[in-house]
PDB file of C-alpha atoms in Angstrom:
ATOM      1  CA  UNK A   6       0.085   0.106   0.040  1.00 42.00           C
ATOM      2  CA  UNK A   7       1.260   3.617  -0.726  1.00 43.00           C
ATOM      3  CA  UNK A   8       2.106   5.586   2.158  1.00 43.00           C
ATOM      4  CA  UNK A   9      -0.414   7.890   3.380  1.00 41.00           C
ATOM      5  CA  UNK A  10       0.941  11.307   4.211  1.00 40.00           C
ATOM      6  CA  UNK A  11      -0.238  12.659   7.597  1.00 42.00           C
ATOM      7  CA  UNK A  12      -1.497  16.438   7.080  1.00 44.00           C
ATOM      8  CA  UNK A  13       1.030  18.815   8.269  1.00 40.00           C
ATOM      9  CA  UNK A  14      -0.144  20.450  11.526  1.00 44.00           C
ATOM     10  CA  UNK A  15      -0.870  24.259  11.103  1.00 44.00           C
ATOM     11  CA  UNK A  16       1.977  26.387  12.316  1.00 44.00           C
ATOM     12  CA  UNK A  17       0.603  27.643  15.870  1.00 50.00           C
ATOM     13  CA  UNK A  18       1.299  31.553  16.422  1.00 49.00           C
ATOM     14  CA  UNK A  19       3.324  32.331  19.544  1.00 52.00           C
ATOM     15  CA  UNK A  20       1.457  33.024  22.866  1.00 54.00           C
ATOM     16  CA  UNK A  21       0.435  36.715  24.099  1.00 54.00           C
ATOM     17  CA  UNK A  22       2.956  36.324  26.708  1.00 57.00           C
ATOM     18  CA  UNK A  23       5.959  35.430  24.471  1.00 56.00           C
ATOM     19  CA  UNK A  24       5.309  38.189  22.278  1.00 55.00           C
ATOM     20  CA  UNK A  25       5.157  40.744  25.006  1.00 55.00           C
ATOM     21  CA  UNK A  26       8.751  38.908  26.507  1.00 59.00           C
ATOM     22  CA  UNK A  27      10.374  39.293  23.466  1.00 56.00           C
ATOM     23  CA  UNK A  28       9.017  42.852  22.517  1.00 56.00           C
ATOM     24  CA  UNK A  29      10.011  43.865  25.827  1.00 58.00           C
ATOM     25  CA  UNK A  30      13.668  42.489  25.471  1.00 60.00           C
ATOM     26  CA  UNK A  31      13.842  44.173  22.276  1.00 57.00           C
ATOM     27  CA  UNK A  32      12.309  47.569  23.939  1.00 61.00           C
ATOM     28  CA  UNK A  33      15.172  47.321  26.607  1.00 65.00           C
ATOM     29  CA  UNK A  34      17.811  46.729  24.431  1.00 65.00           C
ATOM     30  CA  UNK A  35      16.864  50.062  22.290  1.00 65.00           C
ATOM     31  CA  UNK A  36      16.193  51.990  25.142  1.00 63.00           C
ATOM     32  CA  UNK A  37      19.774  51.201  26.857  1.00 70.00           C
ATOM     33  CA  UNK A  38      21.484  52.001  23.756  1.00 71.00           C
ATOM     34  CA  UNK A  39      19.622  55.533  23.558  1.00 70.00           C
ATOM     35  CA  UNK A  40      20.111  56.089  27.275  1.00 70.00           C
ATOM     36  CA  UNK A  41      23.864  55.577  26.943  1.00 71.00           C
ATOM     37  CA  UNK A  42      24.236  58.202  24.008  1.00 69.00           C
ATOM     38  CA  UNK A  43      21.878  60.806  25.978  1.00 68.00           C
ATOM     39  CA  UNK A  44      23.557  60.158  29.201  1.00 66.00           C
ATOM     40  CA  UNK A  45      27.002  60.804  27.875  1.00 68.00           C
ATOM     41  CA  UNK A  46      25.715  63.614  25.529  1.00 67.00           C
ATOM     42  CA  UNK A  47      26.837  62.039  22.577  1.00 73.00           C
ATOM     43  CA  UNK A  48      24.547  63.879  19.742  1.00 79.00           C
ATOM     44  CA  UNK A  49      27.057  62.396  16.864  1.00 83.00           C
ATOM     45  CA  UNK A  50      26.148  58.951  18.424  1.00 83.00           C
ATOM     46  CA  UNK A  51      22.281  59.592  18.145  1.00 86.00           C
ATOM     47  CA  UNK A  52      22.994  61.245  14.781  1.00 89.00           C
ATOM     48  CA  UNK A  53      24.458  57.969  13.601  1.00 89.00           C
ATOM     49  CA  UNK A  54      21.716  55.688  14.971  1.00 87.00           C
ATOM     50  CA  UNK A  55      19.080  57.953  13.219  1.00 91.00           C
ATOM     51  CA  UNK A  56      20.933  57.246  10.024  1.00 94.00           C
ATOM     52  CA  UNK A  57      21.092  53.626  10.544  1.00 91.00           C
ATOM     53  CA  UNK A  58      17.542  53.354  11.166  1.00 92.00           C
ATOM     54  CA  UNK A  59      16.456  55.787   8.205  1.00 94.00           C
ATOM     55  CA  UNK A  60      18.314  53.916   5.736  1.00 95.00           C
ATOM     56  CA  UNK A  61      17.182  50.720   6.609  1.00 92.00           C
ATOM     57  CA  UNK A  62      13.623  51.955   7.119  1.00 93.00           C
ATOM     58  CA  UNK A  63      13.882  53.228   3.502  1.00 95.00           C
ATOM     59  CA  UNK A  64      15.229  49.979   2.072  1.00 93.00           C
ATOM     60  CA  UNK A  65      12.843  47.878   4.509  1.00 92.00           C
ATOM     61  CA  UNK A  66       9.860  50.161   2.580  1.00 93.00           C
ATOM     62  CA  UNK A  67      11.128  49.528  -1.006  1.00 91.00           C
ATOM     63  CA  UNK A  68      11.650  45.884  -0.454  1.00 89.00           C
ATOM     64  CA  UNK A  69       7.697  45.733  -0.118  1.00 88.00           C
ATOM     65  CA  UNK A  70       7.778  46.572  -3.964  1.00 84.00           C
ATOM     66  CA  UNK A  71       9.767  43.733  -4.608  1.00 82.00           C
ATOM     67  CA  UNK A  72       7.159  41.365  -6.600  1.00 82.00           C
ATOM     68  CA  UNK A  73       7.395  44.522  -9.171  1.00 83.00           C
ATOM     69  CA  UNK A  74      10.466  43.730 -11.329  1.00 82.00           C
ATOM     70  CA  UNK A  75      10.343  47.067 -12.837  1.00 83.00           C
ATOM     71  CA  UNK A  76      10.229  49.076  -9.594  1.00 87.00           C
ATOM     72  CA  UNK A  77      13.788  47.787  -8.882  1.00 87.00           C
ATOM     73  CA  UNK A  78      15.616  51.133 -10.670  1.00 90.00           C
ATOM     74  CA  UNK A  79      13.264  53.166  -8.626  1.00 93.00           C
ATOM     75  CA  UNK A  80      13.907  51.562  -5.429  1.00 93.00           C
ATOM     76  CA  UNK A  81      17.595  51.815  -5.853  1.00 94.00           C
ATOM     77  CA  UNK A  82      17.274  55.403  -6.015  1.00 95.00           C
ATOM     78  CA  UNK A  83      15.330  55.975  -3.191  1.00 96.00           C
ATOM     79  CA  UNK A  84      17.639  54.013  -1.133  1.00 96.00           C
ATOM     80  CA  UNK A  85      20.478  56.036  -2.705  1.00 96.00           C
ATOM     81  CA  UNK A  86      18.739  59.173  -1.822  1.00 96.00           C
ATOM     82  CA  UNK A  87      18.330  58.254   1.883  1.00 96.00           C
ATOM     83  CA  UNK A  88      21.939  57.225   2.334  1.00 97.00           C
ATOM     84  CA  UNK A  89      23.053  60.629   0.689  1.00 96.00           C
ATOM     85  CA  UNK A  90      20.585  62.492   2.883  1.00 95.00           C
ATOM     86  CA  UNK A  91      22.141  61.208   6.142  1.00 95.00           C
ATOM     87  CA  UNK A  92      25.602  61.003   4.788  1.00 95.00           C
ATOM     88  CA  UNK A  93      25.195  64.964   4.093  1.00 92.00           C
ATOM     89  CA  UNK A  94      23.411  65.761   7.704  1.00 92.00           C
ATOM     90  CA  UNK A  95      26.353  63.871   9.030  1.00 91.00           C
ATOM     91  CA  UNK A  96      29.204  65.493   7.142  1.00 90.00           C
ATOM     92  CA  UNK A  97      27.014  68.989   7.944  1.00 87.00           C
ATOM     93  CA  UNK A  98      27.177  68.086  11.563  1.00 86.00           C
ATOM     94  CA  UNK A  99      30.736  67.399  11.607  1.00 84.00           C
ATOM     95  CA  UNK A 100      31.957  70.418  10.033  1.00 82.00           C
ATOM     96  CA  UNK A 101      29.369  73.031  10.745  1.00 77.00           C
ATOM     97  CA  UNK A 102      27.960  74.219  14.152  1.00 65.00           C
ATOM     98  CA  UNK A 103      24.289  75.474  13.267  1.00 64.00           C
ATOM     99  CA  UNK A 104      23.499  72.567  11.444  1.00 66.00           C
ATOM    100  CA  UNK A 105      19.816  72.692  12.138  1.00 64.00           C
ATOM    101  CA  UNK A 106      19.156  75.679  10.129  1.00 63.00           C
ATOM    102  CA  UNK A 107      20.948  73.712   7.294  1.00 69.00           C
ATOM    103  CA  UNK A 108      18.479  70.802   7.519  1.00 79.00           C
ATOM    104  CA  UNK A 109      15.627  72.897   5.870  1.00 84.00           C
ATOM    105  CA  UNK A 110      17.741  73.318   2.777  1.00 88.00           C
ATOM    106  CA  UNK A 111      18.643  69.577   2.685  1.00 90.00           C
ATOM    107  CA  UNK A 112      14.831  68.725   2.775  1.00 92.00           C
ATOM    108  CA  UNK A 113      14.346  70.983  -0.221  1.00 93.00           C
ATOM    109  CA  UNK A 114      17.033  69.212  -2.104  1.00 93.00           C
ATOM    110  CA  UNK A 115      15.777  65.899  -1.094  1.00 94.00           C
ATOM    111  CA  UNK A 116      12.547  66.904  -2.500  1.00 94.00           C
ATOM    112  CA  UNK A 117      13.351  68.844  -5.654  1.00 95.00           C
ATOM    113  CA  UNK A 118      16.011  66.363  -6.743  1.00 94.00           C
ATOM    114  CA  UNK A 119      14.321  63.285  -5.500  1.00 94.00           C
ATOM    115  CA  UNK A 120      11.278  64.245  -7.289  1.00 93.00           C
ATOM    116  CA  UNK A 121      12.859  65.087 -10.765  1.00 95.00           C
ATOM    117  CA  UNK A 122      15.049  61.727 -10.084  1.00 94.00           C
ATOM    118  CA  UNK A 123      11.844  59.343 -10.047  1.00 93.00           C
ATOM    119  CA  UNK A 124      10.581  60.824 -13.423  1.00 93.00           C
ATOM    120  CA  UNK A 125      14.355  60.526 -14.941  1.00 92.00           C
ATOM    121  CA  UNK A 126      13.641  56.595 -14.009  1.00 90.00           C
ATOM    122  CA  UNK A 127      10.598  56.797 -16.364  1.00 88.00           C
ATOM    123  CA  UNK A 128      12.477  58.656 -19.038  1.00 89.00           C
ATOM    124  CA  UNK A 129      15.200  55.669 -19.195  1.00 84.00           C
ATOM    125  CA  UNK A 130      12.320  52.846 -19.233  1.00 79.00           C
ATOM    126  CA  UNK A 131       9.555  51.927 -21.431  1.00 78.00           C
ATOM    127  CA  UNK A 132       6.035  53.403 -20.529  1.00 83.00           C
ATOM    128  CA  UNK A 133       3.640  50.655 -18.986  1.00 84.00           C
ATOM    129  CA  UNK A 134       0.659  52.977 -18.249  1.00 86.00           C
ATOM    130  CA  UNK A 135      -0.286  52.853 -14.597  1.00 88.00           C
ATOM    131  CA  UNK A 136       2.507  50.474 -13.585  1.00 89.00           C
ATOM    132  CA  UNK A 137       4.616  53.356 -14.636  1.00 91.00           C
ATOM    133  CA  UNK A 138       2.697  55.963 -12.755  1.00 92.00           C
ATOM    134  CA  UNK A 139       2.683  53.833  -9.447  1.00 91.00           C
ATOM    135  CA  UNK A 140       6.443  53.412  -9.629  1.00 92.00           C
ATOM    136  CA  UNK A 141       6.986  57.081  -9.867  1.00 93.00           C
ATOM    137  CA  UNK A 142       4.205  58.355  -7.402  1.00 94.00           C
ATOM    138  CA  UNK A 143       5.605  55.410  -4.923  1.00 93.00           C
ATOM    139  CA  UNK A 144       9.210  56.320  -5.014  1.00 93.00           C
ATOM    140  CA  UNK A 145       8.123  59.909  -4.340  1.00 95.00           C
ATOM    141  CA  UNK A 146       6.036  58.892  -1.447  1.00 95.00           C
ATOM    142  CA  UNK A 147       8.792  56.382  -0.036  1.00 95.00           C
ATOM    143  CA  UNK A 148      11.123  59.549  -0.003  1.00 96.00           C
ATOM    144  CA  UNK A 149       8.541  61.746   1.819  1.00 96.00           C
ATOM    145  CA  UNK A 150       7.503  58.731   4.303  1.00 96.00           C
ATOM    146  CA  UNK A 151      11.124  57.204   5.361  1.00 95.00           C
ATOM    147  CA  UNK A 152      13.455  60.001   4.659  1.00 96.00           C
ATOM    148  CA  UNK A 153      11.561  63.432   4.937  1.00 96.00           C
ATOM    149  CA  UNK A 154       9.412  62.577   8.273  1.00 96.00           C
ATOM    150  CA  UNK A 155      12.273  60.454   9.710  1.00 95.00           C
ATOM    151  CA  UNK A 156      14.378  63.464   9.408  1.00 94.00           C
ATOM    152  CA  UNK A 157      12.685  65.603  11.638  1.00 94.00           C
ATOM    153  CA  UNK A 158      14.472  63.179  14.722  1.00 93.00           C
ATOM    154  CA  UNK A 159      17.547  65.162  13.495  1.00 91.00           C
ATOM    155  CA  UNK A 160      15.867  68.464  13.439  1.00 90.00           C
ATOM    156  CA  UNK A 161      14.424  68.052  17.129  1.00 90.00           C
ATOM    157  CA  UNK A 162      17.653  66.861  18.214  1.00 89.00           C
ATOM    158  CA  UNK A 163      19.554  69.804  16.952  1.00 86.00           C
ATOM    159  CA  UNK A 164      16.971  72.513  17.647  1.00 77.00           C
ATOM    160  CA  UNK A 165      19.340  74.728  18.896  1.00 64.00           C
ATOM    161  CA  UNK A 166      18.868  77.372  21.368  1.00 59.00           C
ATOM    162  CA  UNK A 167      15.081  77.236  20.645  1.00 58.00           C
ATOM    163  CA  UNK A 168      15.079  73.893  23.057  1.00 65.00           C
ATOM    164  CA  UNK A 169      17.067  71.277  24.629  1.00 79.00           C
ATOM    165  CA  UNK A 170      17.004  68.727  21.894  1.00 82.00           C
ATOM    166  CA  UNK A 171      18.547  65.764  23.360  1.00 84.00           C
ATOM    167  CA  UNK A 172      15.826  65.701  26.357  1.00 87.00           C
ATOM    168  CA  UNK A 173      12.924  66.401  23.828  1.00 89.00           C
ATOM    169  CA  UNK A 174      14.094  63.700  21.787  1.00 90.00           C
ATOM    170  CA  UNK A 175      14.070  61.279  24.544  1.00 88.00           C
ATOM    171  CA  UNK A 176      10.899  62.509  26.101  1.00 91.00           C
ATOM    172  CA  UNK A 177       8.833  62.016  22.614  1.00 93.00           C
ATOM    173  CA  UNK A 178      10.387  58.694  22.198  1.00 91.00           C
ATOM    174  CA  UNK A 179       9.243  57.910  25.538  1.00 91.00           C
ATOM    175  CA  UNK A 180       6.047  59.446  25.389  1.00 94.00           C
ATOM    176  CA  UNK A 181       5.066  57.712  22.037  1.00 94.00           C
ATOM    177  CA  UNK A 182       6.617  54.371  22.937  1.00 90.00           C
ATOM    178  CA  UNK A 183       4.552  54.515  26.169  1.00 92.00           C
ATOM    179  CA  UNK A 184       1.368  54.863  24.203  1.00 93.00           C
ATOM    180  CA  UNK A 185       2.497  51.901  21.615  1.00 90.00           C
ATOM    181  CA  UNK A 186       2.823  49.833  24.718  1.00 89.00           C
ATOM    182  CA  UNK A 187      -0.279  50.723  26.584  1.00 91.00           C
ATOM    183  CA  UNK A 188      -2.334  50.430  23.381  1.00 91.00           C
ATOM    184  CA  UNK A 189      -1.005  46.660  23.255  1.00 87.00           C
ATOM    185  CA  UNK A 190      -1.537  45.962  26.619  1.00 89.00           C
ATOM    186  CA  UNK A 191      -4.831  47.526  27.140  1.00 90.00           C
ATOM    187  CA  UNK A 192      -5.846  46.228  23.808  1.00 87.00           C
ATOM    188  CA  UNK A 193      -4.541  42.604  24.614  1.00 84.00           C
ATOM    189  CA  UNK A 194      -6.078  42.167  27.779  1.00 87.00           C
ATOM    190  CA  UNK A 195      -9.184  44.483  27.841  1.00 85.00           C
ATOM    191  CA  UNK A 196      -9.827  44.750  23.982  1.00 73.00           C
ATOM    192  CA  UNK A 197     -13.553  43.869  23.010  1.00 84.00           C
ATOM    193  CA  UNK A 198     -14.818  46.733  20.532  1.00 87.00           C
ATOM    194  CA  UNK A 199     -12.790  46.987  17.424  1.00 90.00           C
ATOM    195  CA  UNK A 200     -11.527  50.194  15.895  1.00 87.00           C
ATOM    196  CA  UNK A 201     -10.611  49.844  12.175  1.00 87.00           C
ATOM    197  CA  UNK A 202     -11.280  46.290  11.707  1.00 86.00           C
ATOM    198  CA  UNK A 203     -10.892  46.425   8.037  1.00 86.00           C
ATOM    199  CA  UNK A 204      -7.230  48.099   8.550  1.00 87.00           C
ATOM    200  CA  UNK A 205      -5.978  46.319  11.814  1.00 85.00           C
ATOM    201  CA  UNK A 206      -8.479  43.814  13.310  1.00 84.00           C
ATOM    202  CA  UNK A 207      -6.430  43.857  16.582  1.00 83.00           C
ATOM    203  CA  UNK A 208      -6.700  47.438  17.020  1.00 87.00           C
ATOM    204  CA  UNK A 209      -9.406  48.420  19.765  1.00 89.00           C
ATOM    205  CA  UNK A 210     -11.156  51.256  21.222  1.00 91.00           C
ATOM    206  CA  UNK A 211      -9.971  50.095  24.619  1.00 92.00           C
ATOM    207  CA  UNK A 212      -6.406  49.853  23.057  1.00 91.00           C
ATOM    208  CA  UNK A 213      -6.650  53.556  22.461  1.00 93.00           C
ATOM    209  CA  UNK A 214      -7.528  54.495  25.628  1.00 94.00           C
ATOM    210  CA  UNK A 215      -4.841  52.909  26.925  1.00 93.00           C
ATOM    211  CA  UNK A 216      -2.548  54.553  24.625  1.00 95.00           C
ATOM    212  CA  UNK A 217      -3.989  58.013  25.719  1.00 96.00           C
ATOM    213  CA  UNK A 218      -3.496  57.035  29.508  1.00 96.00           C
ATOM    214  CA  UNK A 219       0.045  55.432  28.983  1.00 95.00           C
ATOM    215  CA  UNK A 220       1.064  58.563  26.989  1.00 96.00           C
ATOM    216  CA  UNK A 221       0.004  60.906  29.820  1.00 96.00           C
ATOM    217  CA  UNK A 222       1.598  58.689  32.288  1.00 96.00           C
ATOM    218  CA  UNK A 223       4.856  58.758  30.453  1.00 94.00           C
ATOM    219  CA  UNK A 224       4.912  62.266  30.257  1.00 95.00           C
ATOM    220  CA  UNK A 225       4.137  62.654  33.934  1.00 95.00           C
ATOM    221  CA  UNK A 226       7.015  60.626  34.840  1.00 93.00           C
ATOM    222  CA  UNK A 227       9.529  62.699  32.715  1.00 92.00           C
ATOM    223  CA  UNK A 228       8.125  65.843  34.435  1.00 93.00           C
ATOM    224  CA  UNK A 229       8.795  64.344  37.588  1.00 93.00           C
ATOM    225  CA  UNK A 230      12.601  63.045  36.684  1.00 90.00           C
ATOM    226  CA  UNK A 231      13.552  66.272  34.834  1.00 88.00           C
ATOM    227  CA  UNK A 232      14.714  69.324  36.321  1.00 85.00           C
ATOM    228  CA  UNK A 233      12.244  72.117  35.829  1.00 84.00           C
ATOM    229  CA  UNK A 234      12.797  74.364  32.527  1.00 84.00           C
ATOM    230  CA  UNK A 235      14.555  71.049  30.665  1.00 84.00           C
ATOM    231  CA  UNK A 236      11.649  70.692  28.211  1.00 87.00           C
ATOM    232  CA  UNK A 237      11.540  74.263  27.193  1.00 82.00           C
ATOM    233  CA  UNK A 238       9.678  76.068  25.301  1.00 84.00           C
ATOM    234  CA  UNK A 239       7.078  73.497  27.053  1.00 87.00           C
ATOM    235  CA  UNK A 240       6.042  74.396  30.734  1.00 87.00           C
ATOM    236  CA  UNK A 241       4.272  71.708  32.647  1.00 90.00           C
ATOM    237  CA  UNK A 242       1.010  72.661  31.250  1.00 91.00           C
ATOM    238  CA  UNK A 243       1.773  72.543  27.929  1.00 91.00           C
ATOM    239  CA  UNK A 244       3.727  69.216  28.127  1.00 92.00           C
ATOM    240  CA  UNK A 245       0.811  67.413  29.682  1.00 94.00           C
ATOM    241  CA  UNK A 246      -1.451  68.711  27.002  1.00 93.00           C
ATOM    242  CA  UNK A 247       0.559  67.525  24.445  1.00 94.00           C
ATOM    243  CA  UNK A 248       0.736  63.849  25.814  1.00 95.00           C
ATOM    244  CA  UNK A 249      -2.823  62.783  24.484  1.00 95.00           C
ATOM    245  CA  UNK A 250      -2.236  64.692  21.229  1.00 95.00           C
ATOM    246  CA  UNK A 251       1.139  62.669  20.709  1.00 96.00           C
ATOM    247  CA  UNK A 252      -0.697  59.414  21.645  1.00 96.00           C
ATOM    248  CA  UNK A 253      -3.643  59.908  18.899  1.00 96.00           C
ATOM    249  CA  UNK A 254      -0.796  60.925  16.448  1.00 96.00           C
ATOM    250  CA  UNK A 255       1.028  57.537  17.491  1.00 95.00           C
ATOM    251  CA  UNK A 256      -2.279  55.566  17.108  1.00 95.00           C
ATOM    252  CA  UNK A 257      -2.561  57.305  13.465  1.00 95.00           C
ATOM    253  CA  UNK A 258       1.039  56.445  12.395  1.00 94.00           C
ATOM    254  CA  UNK A 259       0.511  52.970  13.528  1.00 92.00           C
ATOM    255  CA  UNK A 260      -2.424  52.600  11.559  1.00 93.00           C
ATOM    256  CA  UNK A 261      -0.869  54.289   8.671  1.00 93.00           C
ATOM    257  CA  UNK A 262       1.533  51.785   8.439  1.00 90.00           C
ATOM    258  CA  UNK A 263      -0.909  49.001   8.835  1.00 89.00           C
ATOM    259  CA  UNK A 264      -2.774  50.257   5.642  1.00 91.00           C
ATOM    260  CA  UNK A 265       0.663  49.703   3.965  1.00 89.00           C
ATOM    261  CA  UNK A 266       1.351  46.214   5.171  1.00 85.00           C
ATOM    262  CA  UNK A 267      -2.414  45.234   4.430  1.00 85.00           C
ATOM    263  CA  UNK A 268      -2.220  46.447   0.886  1.00 85.00           C
ATOM    264  CA  UNK A 269       1.069  44.446   0.924  1.00 79.00           C
ATOM    265  CA  UNK A 270      -0.427  41.384   2.597  1.00 76.00           C
ATOM    266  CA  UNK A 271       2.080  41.217   5.429  1.00 72.00           C
ATOM    267  CA  UNK A 272       2.060  40.868   8.862  1.00 66.00           C
ATOM    268  CA  UNK A 273       5.471  42.970   9.730  1.00 58.00           C
ATOM    269  CA  UNK A 274       7.482  45.070   7.748  1.00 57.00           C
ATOM    270  CA  UNK A 275      10.627  42.952   8.766  1.00 52.00           C
ATOM    271  CA  UNK A 276      11.887  40.643  11.450  1.00 53.00           C
ATOM    272  CA  UNK A 277      15.028  42.287  12.706  1.00 52.00           C
ATOM    273  CA  UNK A 278      13.682  43.210  16.010  1.00 51.00           C
ATOM    274  CA  UNK A 279      12.225  40.061  17.974  1.00 49.00           C
ATOM    275  CA  UNK A 280       8.708  40.810  18.988  1.00 49.00           C
ATOM    276  CA  UNK A 281       8.313  44.117  17.339  1.00 51.00           C
ATOM    277  CA  UNK A 282       8.946  43.182  13.783  1.00 63.00           C
ATOM    278  CA  UNK A 283      11.087  45.550  11.220  1.00 78.00           C
ATOM    279  CA  UNK A 284      12.524  48.911  11.276  1.00 86.00           C
ATOM    280  CA  UNK A 285       8.831  50.573   9.822  1.00 89.00           C
ATOM    281  CA  UNK A 286       7.227  48.563  12.718  1.00 86.00           C
ATOM    282  CA  UNK A 287       9.550  50.350  15.136  1.00 86.00           C
ATOM    283  CA  UNK A 288       9.471  54.014  13.634  1.00 91.00           C
ATOM    284  CA  UNK A 289       5.668  54.211  12.175  1.00 91.00           C
ATOM    285  CA  UNK A 290       4.472  56.066  15.546  1.00 93.00           C
ATOM    286  CA  UNK A 291       7.481  58.329  15.757  1.00 94.00           C
ATOM    287  CA  UNK A 292       7.065  59.412  11.951  1.00 96.00           C
ATOM    288  CA  UNK A 293       3.769  61.145  12.826  1.00 96.00           C
ATOM    289  CA  UNK A 294       4.387  62.381  16.091  1.00 96.00           C
ATOM    290  CA  UNK A 295       7.967  63.649  15.881  1.00 95.00           C
ATOM    291  CA  UNK A 296       7.383  66.187  13.115  1.00 95.00           C
ATOM    292  CA  UNK A 297       4.174  67.613  14.754  1.00 93.00           C
ATOM    293  CA  UNK A 298       6.190  68.060  18.118  1.00 93.00           C
ATOM    294  CA  UNK A 299       9.083  69.758  16.307  1.00 91.00           C
ATOM    295  CA  UNK A 300       6.575  72.321  14.479  1.00 90.00           C
ATOM    296  CA  UNK A 301       5.116  73.224  18.199  1.00 88.00           C
ATOM    297  CA  UNK A 302       8.290  73.907  18.967  1.00 86.00           C
ATOM    298  CA  UNK A 303       8.771  76.043  16.188  1.00 83.00           C
ATOM    299  CA  UNK A 304       5.536  77.784  17.191  1.00 81.00           C
ATOM    300  CA  UNK A 305       6.195  78.466  20.953  1.00 73.00           C
ATOM    301  CA  UNK A 306       9.785  78.959  20.484  1.00 63.00           C
TER     302      UNK A 306
END
């Protein structure tokens, strides 16, 4: 008789406890590295970390288009632009004291040169109708999403006389990530009412409430730990008022990446960070919170 193949049991998903533990380990490692750089007041190390994360995030995003063979040239272009952007920023920092003011020129160059370059890619290839348009638009969006928005981390760090950049970076990251963790914990333990199931089935209104609560808690902790005036131009009242706003923006950033992942039929953008996923899974909420906080600083200062 021929051998009968026994059915292969379906792969079991890791338990919520294991996911939380692996996420906690990854988070502790990242925070330890960030804390060392802040404690030693090493802005160059922080900028280097931002550059690595920025380039990896760009590379991770363009990999989402890997099934489209014709998008390869556009993907290489965007990664080169990302590497060039951060190399120019680091070079500016190394040789110029007032690098913060120069970053706006760098952003302008990115958008102008990058916008022209993606069309140059279309000049070199045969037109394929909507496919070509998608490649052009997606290349430009990749620059805005993974380079321009992430570049606000450097602007916040190098805010100059207007603010204590390193402490603001630490505070925004902590408050944003407190919101992320609160959304995950409250959503896992108490979540019953779906928020936007067509985008992210796991997101619940209970988790959203947990994000707001946890962000406010994170901000309160920072205000207790830091010396008065450290978060200038924000006073205690302004900082606490900003916390729920950061929470809402963080949830929006998370959902925005969920739209990208769902449209590409993937769960995580990568697997570099156990329990978290890829680089974009780490930075998605920050891409929405950091630029707005920086613009608030410009307004207040």
